[in-house]
CSV table of C-alpha atoms and ligand atoms in Angstrom, one decimal:
chain,number,residue,atom,x,y,z
A,269,MET,CA,121.8,56.9,119.6
A,270,ASN,CA,122.3,55.3,116.2
A,271,ASP,CA,118.7,54.0,116.0
A,272,LYS,CA,117.0,57.2,114.7
A,273,GLN,CA,113.5,55.7,114.8
A,274,ILE,CA,113.7,54.7,118.4
A,275,ALA,CA,115.6,57.9,119.4
A,276,ASP,CA,112.8,60.0,117.8
A,277,LEU,CA,110.2,58.0,119.7
A,278,ILE,CA,112.0,58.5,123.0
A,279,ALA,CA,112.1,62.2,122.3
A,280,ALA,CA,108.5,62.3,121.4
A,281,GLU,CA,107.5,60.5,124.5
A,282,GLU,CA,109.7,62.9,126.6
A,283,LYS,CA,107.9,65.8,124.9
A,284,ARG,CA,104.5,64.2,125.6
A,285,GLN,CA,105.3,63.8,129.3
A,286,ARG,CA,106.8,67.2,129.6
A,287,GLU,CA,103.9,69.0,127.9
A,288,GLY,CA,101.0,67.1,129.5
A,289,LEU,CA,99.8,66.5,133.0
A,290,GLU,CA,100.0,62.9,134.2
A,291,LEU,CA,96.8,62.0,136.2
A,292,ILE,CA,97.0,58.2,135.9
A,293,PRO,CA,97.3,57.4,139.6
A,294,SER,CA,99.6,54.4,139.0
A,295,GLU,CA,102.2,56.5,137.2
A,296,ASN,CA,105.0,58.7,138.2
A,297,TYR,CA,108.2,60.4,137.0
A,298,VAL,CA,111.5,58.9,138.3
A,299,SER,CA,114.6,60.8,139.1
A,300,ARG,CA,117.7,61.1,136.9
A,301,ASP,CA,119.5,58.7,139.2
A,302,VAL,CA,116.8,56.0,138.9
A,303,LEU,CA,117.0,56.4,135.1
A,304,THR,CA,120.8,56.1,135.1
A,305,ALA,CA,120.8,52.9,137.2
A,306,MET,CA,118.1,51.5,134.8
A,307,GLY,CA,120.2,52.3,131.8
A,308,SER,CA,123.4,50.8,133.3
A,309,VAL,CA,125.6,47.9,132.3
A,310,PHE,CA,123.8,45.7,135.0
A,311,THR,CA,121.5,44.8,132.2
A,312,ASN,CA,124.3,42.7,130.7
A,313,LYS,CA,124.5,40.4,133.7
A,314,TYR,CA,122.8,37.1,134.5
A,315,SER,CA,122.3,36.5,138.2
A,316,GLU,CA,119.9,33.6,138.9
A,317,GLY,CA,119.7,33.0,142.5
A,318,TYR,CA,120.1,35.3,145.5
A,319,PRO,CA,123.2,37.1,146.9
A,320,GLY,CA,125.8,34.7,147.9
A,321,ARG,CA,123.9,31.8,146.2
A,322,ARG,CA,124.1,32.4,142.4
A,323,TYR,CA,124.2,30.0,139.5
A,324,TYR,CA,126.7,32.1,137.5
A,325,GLY,CA,130.1,33.7,138.3
A,326,GLY,CA,131.0,37.4,138.3
A,327,GLN,CA,128.5,38.4,140.9
A,328,GLU,CA,130.7,40.6,143.2
A,329,ASN,CA,128.9,43.8,142.2
A,330,THR,CA,125.4,42.3,141.6
A,331,ASP,CA,125.4,40.8,145.1
A,332,LYS,CA,126.2,44.2,146.7
A,333,VAL,CA,123.4,45.9,144.6
A,334,GLU,CA,120.7,43.4,145.5
A,335,ARG,CA,121.7,43.4,149.2
A,336,LEU,CA,121.5,47.2,149.2
A,337,ALA,CA,118.1,47.1,147.7
A,338,ILE,CA,116.9,44.4,150.2
A,339,GLU,CA,118.2,46.3,153.2
A,340,ARG,CA,116.8,49.6,152.1
A,341,ALA,CA,113.3,47.9,151.4
A,342,LYS,CA,113.3,46.2,154.8
A,343,GLN,CA,114.1,49.5,156.4
A,344,LEU,CA,111.3,51.4,154.5
A,345,PHE,CA,108.7,48.9,155.4
A,346,ARG,CA,109.9,47.5,158.7
A,347,ALA,CA,109.8,44.0,157.3
A,348,ASP,CA,111.9,40.9,158.2
A,349,HIS,CA,112.4,40.1,154.5
A,350,ALA,CA,112.3,41.6,151.1
A,351,ASN,CA,112.4,39.9,147.7
A,352,VAL,CA,113.2,42.6,145.2
A,353,GLN,CA,113.3,40.3,142.1
A,354,PRO,CA,109.7,40.3,140.9
A,355,HIS,CA,109.5,41.8,137.5
A,356,SER,CA,106.1,43.2,138.2
A,357,GLY,CA,103.3,43.4,140.7
A,358,ALA,CA,101.4,40.8,138.9
A,359,GLN,CA,104.3,38.4,139.2
A,360,ALA,CA,104.7,39.3,142.9
A,361,ASN,CA,101.1,38.3,143.5
A,362,GLU,CA,101.4,35.1,141.5
A,363,VAL,CA,104.5,34.1,143.5
A,364,VAL,CA,102.7,34.6,146.8
A,365,TYR,CA,99.7,32.5,145.7
A,366,HIS,CA,101.9,29.7,144.4
A,367,SER,CA,104.1,29.7,147.5
A,368,TRP,CA,101.2,29.2,149.9
A,369,CYS,CA,98.3,27.5,148.0
A,370,ASN,CA,97.8,24.3,146.2
A,371,LEU,CA,96.0,24.2,142.9
A,372,GLY,CA,92.3,24.7,143.5
A,373,ASP,CA,92.7,26.4,146.9
A,374,THR,CA,90.5,29.4,147.8
A,375,ILE,CA,91.6,33.1,147.9
A,376,LEU,CA,89.3,35.7,149.3
A,377,ALA,CA,89.9,39.1,147.6
A,378,MET,CA,88.2,42.3,146.8
A,379,ASP,CA,85.6,42.4,144.0
A,380,LEU,CA,87.2,43.8,140.9
A,381,SER,CA,84.5,46.5,140.2
A,382,HIS,CA,84.8,47.5,143.9
A,383,GLY,CA,88.4,48.3,143.5
A,384,GLY,CA,90.3,44.9,143.2
A,385,HIS,CA,93.0,44.1,140.6
A,386,LEU,CA,93.0,41.7,137.7
A,387,THR,CA,95.5,39.5,139.6
A,388,HIS,CA,93.0,39.3,142.5
A,389,GLY,CA,91.1,36.8,140.5
A,390,ALA,CA,89.6,38.3,137.3
A,391,PRO,CA,88.0,35.4,135.4
A,392,VAL,CA,90.2,36.2,132.3
A,393,THR,CA,93.4,35.4,134.2
A,394,ILE,CA,95.2,32.1,134.4
A,395,LEU,CA,95.2,32.6,138.1
A,396,ALA,CA,91.4,32.2,138.1
A,397,ARG,CA,91.9,28.9,136.5
A,398,ASP,CA,94.4,27.7,139.1
A,399,TYR,CA,92.6,29.0,142.2
A,400,LYS,CA,89.1,29.6,143.4
A,401,PHE,CA,88.5,33.3,144.0
A,402,ILE,CA,85.8,34.5,146.3
A,403,ARG,CA,85.0,38.2,146.5
A,404,TYR,CA,84.2,40.6,149.2
A,405,LYS,CA,82.7,44.1,148.4
A,406,MET,CA,82.1,47.5,149.9
A,407,LYS,CA,79.1,47.7,152.2
A,408,ASP,CA,78.1,51.1,151.0
A,409,ILE,CA,79.7,52.8,148.0
A,410,LYS,CA,78.7,56.1,149.5
A,411,THR,CA,81.3,55.7,152.3
A,412,GLY,CA,83.5,53.0,150.7
A,413,GLU,CA,83.5,51.0,153.9
A,414,ILE,CA,84.3,47.4,153.3
A,415,ASP,CA,81.6,44.9,154.3
A,416,TYR,CA,83.6,43.2,157.1
A,417,GLU,CA,80.6,41.1,158.2
A,418,GLN,CA,80.3,39.7,154.7
A,419,LEU,CA,84.0,39.2,154.6
A,420,ARG,CA,84.0,37.3,157.9
A,421,GLN,CA,81.0,35.2,156.7
A,422,LEU,CA,82.7,34.3,153.4
A,423,ALA,CA,85.9,33.4,155.3
A,424,LEU,CA,84.1,31.1,157.7
A,425,GLU,CA,82.2,29.5,154.8
A,426,HIS,CA,85.0,29.1,152.3
A,427,LYS,CA,88.0,28.8,154.6
A,428,PRO,CA,90.4,30.6,152.2
A,429,LYS,CA,94.1,29.9,152.3
A,430,ILE,CA,94.8,33.6,151.6
A,431,ILE,CA,92.9,36.7,152.5
A,432,LEU,CA,94.0,39.5,150.3
A,433,ALA,CA,93.6,43.1,151.2
A,434,GLY,CA,94.4,45.6,148.4
A,435,PHE,CA,93.2,47.4,145.4
A,436,SER,CA,93.8,49.1,142.2
A,437,ALA,CA,90.9,51.5,142.3
A,438,TYR,CA,89.8,52.0,145.9
A,439,PRO,CA,90.0,55.5,147.4
A,440,ARG,CA,89.7,54.7,151.1
A,441,GLU,CA,92.0,53.2,153.8
A,442,LEU,CA,91.4,49.6,154.8
A,443,ASP,CA,90.9,48.5,158.3
A,444,TYR,CA,93.8,46.0,158.5
A,445,ALA,CA,93.0,45.1,162.2
A,446,LYS,CA,89.7,43.8,161.1
A,447,PHE,CA,91.1,41.8,158.2
A,448,ALA,CA,93.8,40.4,160.6
A,449,ALA,CA,91.1,39.3,163.1
A,450,ILE,CA,89.2,37.5,160.4
A,451,GLY,CA,92.3,36.0,158.9
A,452,ASN,CA,93.5,34.7,162.2
A,453,GLU,CA,90.0,33.2,163.0
A,454,VAL,CA,90.2,31.0,159.9
A,455,GLY,CA,94.0,30.5,159.8
A,456,ALA,CA,94.5,32.3,156.4
A,457,LEU,CA,97.7,33.9,155.2
A,458,LEU,CA,97.2,37.7,155.3
A,459,VAL,CA,98.5,39.3,152.2
A,460,ALA,CA,98.2,43.1,151.3
A,461,ASP,CA,98.6,44.2,147.8
A,462,MET,CA,99.9,47.7,148.4
A,463,ALA,CA,101.0,48.6,144.9
A,464,HIS,CA,99.2,51.9,144.8
A,465,ILE,CA,100.0,53.1,148.3
A,466,ALA,CA,103.5,51.7,148.8
A,467,GLY,CA,105.1,55.2,148.7
A,468,LEU,CA,102.5,56.5,151.2
A,469,ILE,CA,103.3,53.6,153.5
A,470,ALA,CA,107.0,54.1,153.1
A,471,ALA,CA,106.7,57.8,154.0
A,472,GLY,CA,104.5,56.9,157.1
A,473,VAL,CA,101.4,58.7,155.8
A,474,ALA,CA,99.4,55.6,155.3
A,475,LYS,CA,99.1,52.6,157.7
A,476,ASN,CA,101.5,49.7,157.2
A,477,PRO,CA,99.6,46.4,157.1
A,478,LEU,CA,102.7,44.6,158.6
A,479,ASP,CA,102.0,46.6,161.8
A,480,TYR,CA,98.5,45.0,162.0
A,481,GLY,CA,99.6,41.4,161.8
A,482,PHE,CA,99.7,41.0,158.0
A,483,HIS,CA,102.3,38.4,156.9
A,484,VAL,CA,103.0,39.6,153.4
A,485,ILE,CA,102.9,42.8,151.4
A,486,THR,CA,103.2,42.7,147.6
A,487,THR,CA,103.8,45.9,145.6
A,488,THR,CA,105.0,47.4,142.5
A,489,THR,CA,107.9,49.8,142.8
A,490,HIS,CA,106.9,52.5,140.2
A,491,LYS,CA,103.7,54.0,141.5
A,492,THR,CA,103.8,56.3,144.6
A,493,LEU,CA,107.1,54.7,145.5
A,494,ARG,CA,108.6,56.4,142.5
A,495,GLY,CA,111.1,53.8,141.4
A,496,PRO,CA,111.6,51.8,138.2
A,497,ARG,CA,108.9,49.7,136.8
A,498,GLY,CA,109.0,46.5,138.8
A,499,GLY,CA,107.7,44.5,141.8
A,500,MET,CA,108.7,43.5,145.3
A,501,ILE,CA,107.4,41.2,148.1
A,502,LEU,CA,107.9,42.0,151.8
A,503,SER,CA,107.2,39.6,154.5
A,504,ASN,CA,107.7,38.7,158.2
A,505,GLY,CA,109.0,35.4,159.4
A,506,VAL,CA,112.2,33.4,159.3
A,507,VAL,CA,114.5,33.8,156.4
A,508,GLY,CA,116.1,30.5,155.4
A,509,ASN,CA,117.9,28.9,152.5
A,510,PRO,CA,115.8,29.1,149.3
A,511,LEU,CA,117.5,26.1,147.8
A,512,LYS,CA,116.0,23.8,150.5
A,513,ALA,CA,112.2,23.2,150.6
A,514,PRO,CA,111.1,24.4,154.1
A,515,GLU,CA,107.9,23.1,155.8
A,516,LYS,CA,104.9,25.1,154.8
A,517,THR,CA,104.3,27.3,157.8
A,518,ILE,CA,103.5,30.9,158.1
A,519,GLU,CA,106.9,31.4,159.9
A,520,ASN,CA,108.6,30.1,156.8
A,521,ILE,CA,106.8,32.4,154.4
A,522,PRO,CA,109.9,34.4,153.4
A,523,THR,CA,111.8,31.3,152.4
A,524,LEU,CA,108.7,29.8,150.6
A,525,ILE,CA,108.4,33.1,148.7
A,526,ASP,CA,112.1,33.2,147.7
A,527,ARG,CA,112.0,29.6,146.6
A,528,THR,CA,108.8,30.0,144.5
A,529,LEU,CA,110.2,33.0,142.8
A,530,PHE,CA,113.5,31.4,141.9
A,531,PRO,CA,113.8,28.7,140.8
A,532,GLY,CA,110.0,28.3,141.0
A,533,THR,CA,108.7,30.8,138.5
A,534,GLN,CA,111.1,33.6,137.4
A,535,GLY,CA,114.5,33.2,135.6
A,536,GLY,CA,117.3,35.8,135.8
A,537,PRO,CA,116.6,38.9,137.8
A,538,LEU,CA,116.7,42.2,136.1
A,539,MET,CA,119.8,43.6,137.9
A,540,HIS,CA,119.7,47.0,136.3
A,541,VAL,CA,116.2,47.4,137.6
A,542,ILE,CA,117.1,46.1,141.0
A,543,ALA,CA,119.9,48.7,141.0
A,544,ALA,CA,117.3,51.4,140.2
A,545,LYS,CA,115.0,50.0,142.9
A,546,ALA,CA,117.9,50.5,145.4
A,547,VAL,CA,118.3,54.0,144.2
A,548,ALA,CA,114.6,54.8,144.6
A,549,PHE,CA,114.4,53.2,148.1
A,550,ARG,CA,117.3,55.4,149.2
A,551,GLU,CA,115.3,58.4,147.9
A,552,ALA,CA,112.3,57.2,149.7
A,553,LEU,CA,114.2,57.1,153.0
A,554,GLN,CA,115.0,60.8,152.7
A,555,PRO,CA,112.9,63.4,154.7
A,556,GLU,CA,111.9,65.0,151.4
A,557,PHE,CA,110.0,61.9,150.4
A,558,LYS,CA,107.7,62.3,153.4
A,559,THR,CA,107.0,65.9,152.4
A,560,TYR,CA,106.3,64.6,148.9
A,561,ALA,CA,103.9,62.0,150.2
A,562,GLU,CA,102.1,64.4,152.4
A,563,GLN,CA,101.6,66.7,149.4
A,564,ILE,CA,100.2,63.9,147.3
A,565,LEU,CA,97.5,63.5,150.0
A,566,LYS,CA,96.8,67.3,150.3
A,567,ASN,CA,96.6,67.6,146.5
A,568,ALA,CA,94.2,64.6,146.2
A,569,LYS,CA,91.8,66.0,148.8
A,570,VAL,CA,91.6,69.4,147.2
A,571,LEU,CA,91.3,67.9,143.6
A,572,ALA,CA,88.5,65.7,144.8
A,573,ALA,CA,86.6,68.6,146.4
A,574,GLU,CA,87.2,70.8,143.3
A,575,LEU,CA,85.8,68.0,141.0
A,576,GLU,CA,82.8,67.6,143.2
A,577,ARG,CA,82.1,71.3,143.1
A,578,ARG,CA,82.0,71.0,139.3
A,579,GLY,CA,79.5,68.2,139.3
A,580,PHE,CA,81.7,65.0,139.2
A,581,GLN,CA,80.1,62.4,141.3
A,582,LEU,CA,82.8,60.7,143.3
A,583,ILE,CA,82.8,57.0,144.3
A,584,THR,CA,82.8,57.0,148.1
A,585,GLY,CA,82.4,60.8,148.1
A,586,GLY,CA,86.1,61.6,148.2
A,587,THR,CA,89.5,60.1,149.0
A,588,ASP,CA,91.8,59.0,151.9
A,589,ASN,CA,94.7,58.3,149.6
A,590,HIS,CA,95.9,59.5,146.1
A,591,LEU,CA,93.1,57.9,144.1
A,592,ILE,CA,89.9,59.5,142.9
A,593,LEU,CA,87.1,57.7,141.1
A,594,ALA,CA,84.3,59.6,139.4
A,595,ASP,CA,81.2,58.2,137.9
A,596,VAL,CA,81.0,60.2,134.8
A,597,TYR,CA,78.0,58.3,133.5
A,598,LYS,CA,75.9,59.4,136.4
A,599,SER,CA,77.5,62.9,136.4
A,600,PHE,CA,77.3,63.7,132.8
A,601,GLY,CA,75.7,60.8,130.9
A,602,LEU,CA,79.0,60.0,129.2
A,603,ASP,CA,81.1,56.8,129.5
A,604,GLY,CA,84.6,56.8,130.8
A,605,LYS,CA,86.1,56.0,127.5
A,606,ILE,CA,84.7,59.2,125.9
A,607,VAL,CA,86.0,61.3,128.9
A,608,GLU,CA,89.4,59.7,128.7
A,609,GLU,CA,89.7,60.4,125.0
A,610,VAL,CA,88.6,64.0,125.2
A,611,LEU,CA,91.0,64.8,128.1
A,612,ASP,CA,93.8,63.1,126.2
A,613,LYS,CA,93.2,65.7,123.5
A,614,ILE,CA,94.0,68.6,125.9
A,615,GLY,CA,97.0,66.9,127.4
A,616,LEU,CA,95.4,65.5,130.6
A,617,THR,CA,96.0,61.7,130.9
A,618,LEU,CA,93.8,59.6,133.1
A,619,ASN,CA,92.0,56.3,132.6
A,620,LYS,CA,88.5,55.0,132.2
A,621,ASN,CA,87.6,52.7,135.0
A,622,ALA,CA,84.7,50.4,136.1
A,623,VAL,CA,82.7,51.6,139.1
A,624,ALA,CA,81.0,49.3,141.7
A,625,ASP,CA,78.6,46.9,139.9
A,626,ASP,CA,79.0,48.9,136.8
A,627,PRO,CA,75.9,48.8,134.4
A,628,LEU,CA,78.3,49.6,131.4
A,629,PRO,CA,80.8,47.1,129.9
A,630,PRO,CA,84.6,47.1,130.8
A,631,PHE,CA,85.7,48.9,127.6
A,632,LYS,CA,83.2,51.6,128.1
A,633,PRO,CA,82.7,51.8,131.7
A,634,SER,CA,81.0,54.4,133.8
A,635,GLY,CA,84.0,55.8,135.6
A,636,ILE,CA,87.3,57.6,135.3
A,637,ARG,CA,90.2,57.1,137.7
A,638,LEU,CA,92.8,59.7,138.4
A,639,GLY,CA,95.3,60.6,141.1
A,640,THR,CA,98.0,63.0,142.2
A,641,PRO,CA,101.4,61.2,142.5
A,642,ALA,CA,102.9,62.3,139.2
A,643,ILE,CA,101.6,65.9,139.3
A,644,THR,CA,102.9,66.2,142.8
A,645,THR,CA,106.3,65.1,141.6
A,646,ARG,CA,106.2,67.8,139.0
A,647,GLY,CA,105.6,70.3,141.8
A,648,LEU,CA,101.9,71.1,141.6
A,649,VAL,CA,100.3,72.1,144.9
A,650,GLU,CA,96.8,72.7,146.3
A,651,LYS,CA,96.1,75.9,144.3
A,652,ASP,CA,96.7,74.1,141.0
A,653,MET,CA,94.0,71.5,141.6
A,654,ALA,CA,91.1,73.9,140.9
A,655,THR,CA,92.7,74.7,137.5
A,656,ILE,CA,92.9,71.0,136.6
A,657,ALA,CA,89.3,70.4,137.7
A,658,GLU,CA,88.2,73.4,135.6
A,659,TRP,CA,90.0,72.1,132.5
A,660,MET,CA,88.4,68.7,132.9
A,661,LYS,CA,84.9,70.2,133.2
A,662,GLN,CA,85.5,72.5,130.2
A,663,ALA,CA,86.9,69.7,128.1
A,664,ILE,CA,83.8,67.6,128.8
A,665,GLU,CA,81.6,70.5,128.0
A,666,TYR,CA,83.4,71.4,124.8
A,667,ARG,CA,84.0,67.8,123.7
A,668,ASP,CA,82.5,68.4,120.2
A,669,ASP,CA,84.3,71.7,119.6
A,670,GLU,CA,87.7,71.0,118.3
A,671,ALA,CA,88.8,74.7,118.3
A,672,LYS,CA,88.0,75.1,122.0
A,673,LEU,CA,89.7,71.8,122.8
A,674,ARG,CA,92.8,73.0,120.9
A,675,ALA,CA,92.7,76.2,122.9
A,676,LEU,CA,92.5,74.2,126.2
A,677,HIS,CA,95.4,72.1,125.1
A,678,THR,CA,97.6,75.2,124.5
A,679,GLU,CA,96.7,76.3,128.1
A,680,VAL,CA,97.6,72.9,129.6
A,681,ARG,CA,100.9,72.8,127.6
A,682,THR,CA,101.9,76.3,128.7
A,683,PHE,CA,101.1,75.6,132.3
A,684,ALA,CA,102.9,72.1,132.3
A,685,LEU,CA,106.0,73.5,130.8
A,686,GLN,CA,106.5,75.6,134.0
A,687,PHE,CA,107.1,72.3,135.9
A,688,PRO,CA,110.2,70.4,134.9
A,689,LEU,CA,110.5,66.7,134.9
A,690,PRO,CA,112.6,65.4,137.8
A,691,SER,CA,114.9,63.8,135.3
A,692,ASP,CA,115.8,67.4,134.0
A,693,LYS,CA,117.4,68.1,137.4
B,132,DSN,N1,98.0,48.9,135.9
B,132,DSN,C1,98.1,49.3,137.3
B,132,DSN,C2,97.1,50.3,137.6
B,132,DSN,O1,96.9,51.2,136.9
B,132,DSN,O2,96.5,50.3,138.7
B,132,DSN,C3,97.9,48.1,138.2
B,132,DSN,O3,97.8,47.0,137.4
């Protein structure tokens, strides 16, 4: 590469990723094939529209790529329709809201500090200006069970157009059948934001909301699904011509979504990213991916238990998926920012996170959030989880001792270098 400044930064980032352990639960390491597709000449092409219905010529290859991505996505999630064009999970959510709601309509979603995402109605978002968000919560943070009675009462009272199941920081499985019963009672569109667990669903180790009567799934493609950075919308219903406005019925939701995405909100699709999504979906269809997803869950359970043994108080007392949330303020009297920073110093990357009804502010919240998708891709197994938990405990203990932190960093680096990145292979 001729641009030495950028080349050096790419090399530095690769070194950082290779020498550290990635515990941010929304991150992962993609394969060499995914990287190759992302770095391909498809980035040169404009392809507004959908396969067979484009606004520009020269689409004989892009149409095939997008059709492959769509067919593979539908197969993975057993959906009638897949729109693989969203640039991100946030845009996927926005498209779904716009395709079904009018300005000012109500959306019932999980409270942010109980695990919901910014795009589920955080007051700082433009979405919160456009729609009225009502929030449901956990009934008991010791078990993590959602308060389904509260959810039903809110639904009956506010008659939401959408009921959104999904999360960014919630370690338990949702009861989709209960959501569906409530949604059907009030005639709401049932949407599941499965960004975090899409890979687990694809592998069949987590429940698929579409099997429980949900109409739409939104997701990112780069978390447990291990594809390129991007979004996707899956839905059930009749797939029609996105160039013609269909009647607003639940049956027409695939067409409403396509139409809202383009020409409604997004411009040209990122065809190089769609090619990489197709590659990742093919990888996720292989038997090895199921083994990978099972190992994510095994590692998460052991890591949660090892952290608890060392005094980390876990939100909901454990995990059903790959996500672990610890209240470090209650456990050690430290905020999540301090813990994030001290762990960064030893090469363990995770993120500070609010906990339910957090007494501390968002930039210095009480919690940390971590997970096992990326370290499982590197090849770590159950026996390695105690080592990580011990490093975390020691780093917190030695947080003011730079020499001890440096020694821990060397240990982490030596350990991490035993596990190649998948893009090395
Ligand atoms: N940033 C992603 C996460 O970490 O969960 C979702 O927005």
